[in-house]
PDB file of C-alpha atoms in Angstrom:
ATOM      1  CA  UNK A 294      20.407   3.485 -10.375  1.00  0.00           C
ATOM      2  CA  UNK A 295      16.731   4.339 -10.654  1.00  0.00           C
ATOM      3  CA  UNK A 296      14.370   1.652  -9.951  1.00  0.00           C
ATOM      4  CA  UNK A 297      11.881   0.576 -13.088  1.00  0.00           C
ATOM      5  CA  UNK A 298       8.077   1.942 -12.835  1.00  0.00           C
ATOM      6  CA  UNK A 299       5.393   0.284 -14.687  1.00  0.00           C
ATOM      7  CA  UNK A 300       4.087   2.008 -18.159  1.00  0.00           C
ATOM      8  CA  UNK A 301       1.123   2.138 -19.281  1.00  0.00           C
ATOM      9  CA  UNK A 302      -0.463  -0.849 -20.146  1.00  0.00           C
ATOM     10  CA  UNK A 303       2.055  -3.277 -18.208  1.00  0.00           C
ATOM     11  CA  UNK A 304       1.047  -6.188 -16.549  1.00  0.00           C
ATOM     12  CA  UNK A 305       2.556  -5.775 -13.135  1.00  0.00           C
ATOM     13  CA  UNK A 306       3.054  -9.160 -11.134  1.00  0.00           C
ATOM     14  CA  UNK A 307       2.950  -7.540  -7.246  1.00  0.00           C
ATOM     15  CA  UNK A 308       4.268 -10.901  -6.324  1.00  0.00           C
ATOM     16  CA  UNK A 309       7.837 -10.150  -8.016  1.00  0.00           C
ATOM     17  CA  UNK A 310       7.559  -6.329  -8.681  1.00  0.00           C
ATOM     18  CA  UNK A 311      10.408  -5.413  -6.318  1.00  0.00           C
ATOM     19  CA  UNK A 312      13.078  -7.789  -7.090  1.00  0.00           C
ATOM     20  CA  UNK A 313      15.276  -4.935  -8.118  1.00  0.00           C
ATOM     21  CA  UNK A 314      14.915  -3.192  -4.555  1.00  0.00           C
ATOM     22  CA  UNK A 315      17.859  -4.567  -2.401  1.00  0.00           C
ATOM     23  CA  UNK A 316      16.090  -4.204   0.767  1.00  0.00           C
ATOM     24  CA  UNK A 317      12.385  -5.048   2.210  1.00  0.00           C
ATOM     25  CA  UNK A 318      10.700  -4.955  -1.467  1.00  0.00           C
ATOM     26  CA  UNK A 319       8.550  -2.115  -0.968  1.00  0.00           C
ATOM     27  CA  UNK A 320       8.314   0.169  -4.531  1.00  0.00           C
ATOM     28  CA  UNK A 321       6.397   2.778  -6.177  1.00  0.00           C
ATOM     29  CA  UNK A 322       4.540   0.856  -8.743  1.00  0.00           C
ATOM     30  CA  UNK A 323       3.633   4.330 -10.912  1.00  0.00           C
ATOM     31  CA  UNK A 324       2.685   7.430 -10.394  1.00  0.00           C
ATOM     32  CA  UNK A 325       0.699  10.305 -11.761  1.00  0.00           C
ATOM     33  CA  UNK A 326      -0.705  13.696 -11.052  1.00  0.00           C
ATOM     34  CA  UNK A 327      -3.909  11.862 -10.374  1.00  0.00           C
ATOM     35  CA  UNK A 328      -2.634   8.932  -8.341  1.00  0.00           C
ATOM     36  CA  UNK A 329      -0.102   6.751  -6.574  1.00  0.00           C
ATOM     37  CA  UNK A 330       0.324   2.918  -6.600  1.00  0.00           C
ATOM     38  CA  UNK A 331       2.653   1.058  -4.271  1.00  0.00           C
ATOM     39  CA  UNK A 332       3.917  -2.555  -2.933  1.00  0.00           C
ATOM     40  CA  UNK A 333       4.476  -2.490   0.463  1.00  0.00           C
ATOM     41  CA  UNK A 334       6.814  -5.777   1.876  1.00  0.00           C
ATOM     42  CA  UNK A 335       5.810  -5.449   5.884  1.00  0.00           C
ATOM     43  CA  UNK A 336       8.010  -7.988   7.907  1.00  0.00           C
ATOM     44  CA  UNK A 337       5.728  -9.397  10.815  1.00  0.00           C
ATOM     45  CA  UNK A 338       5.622  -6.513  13.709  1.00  0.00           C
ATOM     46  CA  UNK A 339       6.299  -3.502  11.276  1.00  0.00           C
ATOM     47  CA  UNK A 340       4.132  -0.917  11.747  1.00  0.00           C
ATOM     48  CA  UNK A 341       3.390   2.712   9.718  1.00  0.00           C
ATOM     49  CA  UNK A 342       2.057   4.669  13.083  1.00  0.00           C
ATOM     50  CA  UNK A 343      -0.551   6.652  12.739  1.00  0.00           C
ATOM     51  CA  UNK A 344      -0.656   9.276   9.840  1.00  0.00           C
ATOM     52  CA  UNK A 345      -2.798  10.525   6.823  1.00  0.00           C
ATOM     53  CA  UNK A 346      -3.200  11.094   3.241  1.00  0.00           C
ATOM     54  CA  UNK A 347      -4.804  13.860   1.851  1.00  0.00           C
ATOM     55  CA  UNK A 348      -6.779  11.447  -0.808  1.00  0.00           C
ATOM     56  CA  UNK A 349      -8.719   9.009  -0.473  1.00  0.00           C
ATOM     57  CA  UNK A 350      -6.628   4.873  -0.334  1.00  0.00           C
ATOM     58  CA  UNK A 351      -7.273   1.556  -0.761  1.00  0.00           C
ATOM     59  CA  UNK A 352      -5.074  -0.760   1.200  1.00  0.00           C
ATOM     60  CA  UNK A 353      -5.317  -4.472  -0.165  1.00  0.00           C
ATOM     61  CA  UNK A 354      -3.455  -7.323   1.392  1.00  0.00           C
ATOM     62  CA  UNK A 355      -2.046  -9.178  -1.065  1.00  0.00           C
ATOM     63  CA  UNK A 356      -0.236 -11.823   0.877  1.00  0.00           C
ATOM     64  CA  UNK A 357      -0.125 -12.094   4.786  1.00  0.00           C
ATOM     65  CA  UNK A 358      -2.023 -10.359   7.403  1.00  0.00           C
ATOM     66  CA  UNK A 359      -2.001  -6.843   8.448  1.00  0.00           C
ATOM     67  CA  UNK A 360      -4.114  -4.976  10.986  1.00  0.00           C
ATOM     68  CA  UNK A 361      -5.938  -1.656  10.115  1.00  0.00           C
ATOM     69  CA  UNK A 362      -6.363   0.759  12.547  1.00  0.00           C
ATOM     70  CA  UNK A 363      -9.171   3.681  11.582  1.00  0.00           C
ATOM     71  CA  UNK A 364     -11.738   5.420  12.907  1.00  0.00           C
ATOM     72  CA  UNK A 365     -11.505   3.941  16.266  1.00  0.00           C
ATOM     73  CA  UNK A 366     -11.690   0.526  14.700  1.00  0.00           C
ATOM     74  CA  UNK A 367      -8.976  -2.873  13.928  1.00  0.00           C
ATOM     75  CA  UNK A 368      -9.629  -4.652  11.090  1.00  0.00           C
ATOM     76  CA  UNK A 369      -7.994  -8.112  10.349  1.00  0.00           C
ATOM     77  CA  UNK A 370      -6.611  -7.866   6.184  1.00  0.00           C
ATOM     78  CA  UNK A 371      -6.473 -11.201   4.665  1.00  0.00           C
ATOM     79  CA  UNK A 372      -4.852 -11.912   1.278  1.00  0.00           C
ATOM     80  CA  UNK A 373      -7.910 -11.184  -1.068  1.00  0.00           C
ATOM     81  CA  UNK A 374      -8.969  -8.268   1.271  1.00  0.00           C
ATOM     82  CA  UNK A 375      -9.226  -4.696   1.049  1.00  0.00           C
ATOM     83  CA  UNK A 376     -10.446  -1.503   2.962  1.00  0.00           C
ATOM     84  CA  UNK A 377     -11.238   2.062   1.626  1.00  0.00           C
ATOM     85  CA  UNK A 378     -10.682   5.332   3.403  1.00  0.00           C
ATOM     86  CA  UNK A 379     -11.408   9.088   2.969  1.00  0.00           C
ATOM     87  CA  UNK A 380      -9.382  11.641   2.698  1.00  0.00           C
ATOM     88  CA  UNK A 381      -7.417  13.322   5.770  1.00  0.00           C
ATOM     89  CA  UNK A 382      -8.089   9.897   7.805  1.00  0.00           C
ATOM     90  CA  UNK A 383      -5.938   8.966  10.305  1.00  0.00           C
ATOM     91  CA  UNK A 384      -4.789   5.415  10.028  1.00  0.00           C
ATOM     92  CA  UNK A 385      -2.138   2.842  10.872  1.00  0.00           C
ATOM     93  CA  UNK A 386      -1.073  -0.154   8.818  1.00  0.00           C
ATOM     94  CA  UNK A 387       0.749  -3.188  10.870  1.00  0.00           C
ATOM     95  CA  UNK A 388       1.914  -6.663   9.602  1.00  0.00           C
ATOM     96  CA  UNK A 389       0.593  -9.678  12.471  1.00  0.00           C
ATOM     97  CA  UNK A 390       2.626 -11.916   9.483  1.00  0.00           C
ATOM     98  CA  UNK A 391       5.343 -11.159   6.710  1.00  0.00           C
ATOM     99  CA  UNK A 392       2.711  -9.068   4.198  1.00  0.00           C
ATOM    100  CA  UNK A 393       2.475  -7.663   0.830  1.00  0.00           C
ATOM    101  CA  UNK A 394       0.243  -5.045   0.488  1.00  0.00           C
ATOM    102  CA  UNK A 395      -1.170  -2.804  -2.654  1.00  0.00           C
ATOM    103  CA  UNK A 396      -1.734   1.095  -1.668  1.00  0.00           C
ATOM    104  CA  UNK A 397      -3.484   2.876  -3.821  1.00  0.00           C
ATOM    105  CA  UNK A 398      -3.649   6.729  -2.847  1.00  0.00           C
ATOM    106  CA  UNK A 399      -5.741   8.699  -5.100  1.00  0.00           C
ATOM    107  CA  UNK A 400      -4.556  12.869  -5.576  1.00  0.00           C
ATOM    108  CA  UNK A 401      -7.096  15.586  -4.602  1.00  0.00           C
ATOM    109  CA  UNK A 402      -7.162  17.677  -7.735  1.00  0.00           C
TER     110      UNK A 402
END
């Protein structure tokens, strides 16, 4: 069974989006030919090793804590927090506590 994706003009509540997922809540939220939106559910010590996107992202921490590893820097994400990145950078996303986190990858055209 296919999972639902938000339409246009839906209010999305990240906090619940995922209920229909029957493991670790992560989902597509929508996407385009333009761009991507996701909630990612990281359990405390999972970690997306290093790789890239070929647009630029915006990782915000919704809930949790997560540690941000680009451009030869960690940065601590609280809830409320958010970090931008260019395209083709090489990053790495870990939880420190159980997280929720919006991605937003944007499409090169």
């Amino acid at each position: 069974m296919a999972t639902h994706h938000a339409s246009s003009n839906e209010v999305v509540d990240l906090a619940t989006w995922a209920e229909d997922v029957p493991n670790e809540k992560s989902k597509v939220i929508m996407k385009t030919n333009d761009m991507e939106l996701v909630r990612l559910a990281l359990a405390a010590g999972k970690e997306f090793a290093d790789h890239k996107v070929s647009g630029p992202i915006v990782v915000h921490c919704i809930s949790g804590k997560i540690e941000f590893v680009a451009m030869q820097t960690t940065q601590s994400l609280t809830p409320g927090q958010l970090v931008y990145l260019m395209p083709d950078e090489p990053h790495a996303v870990k939880a420190v506590l159980d997280s929720v986190v919006l991605l937003t990858i944007i499409f090169k055209a």
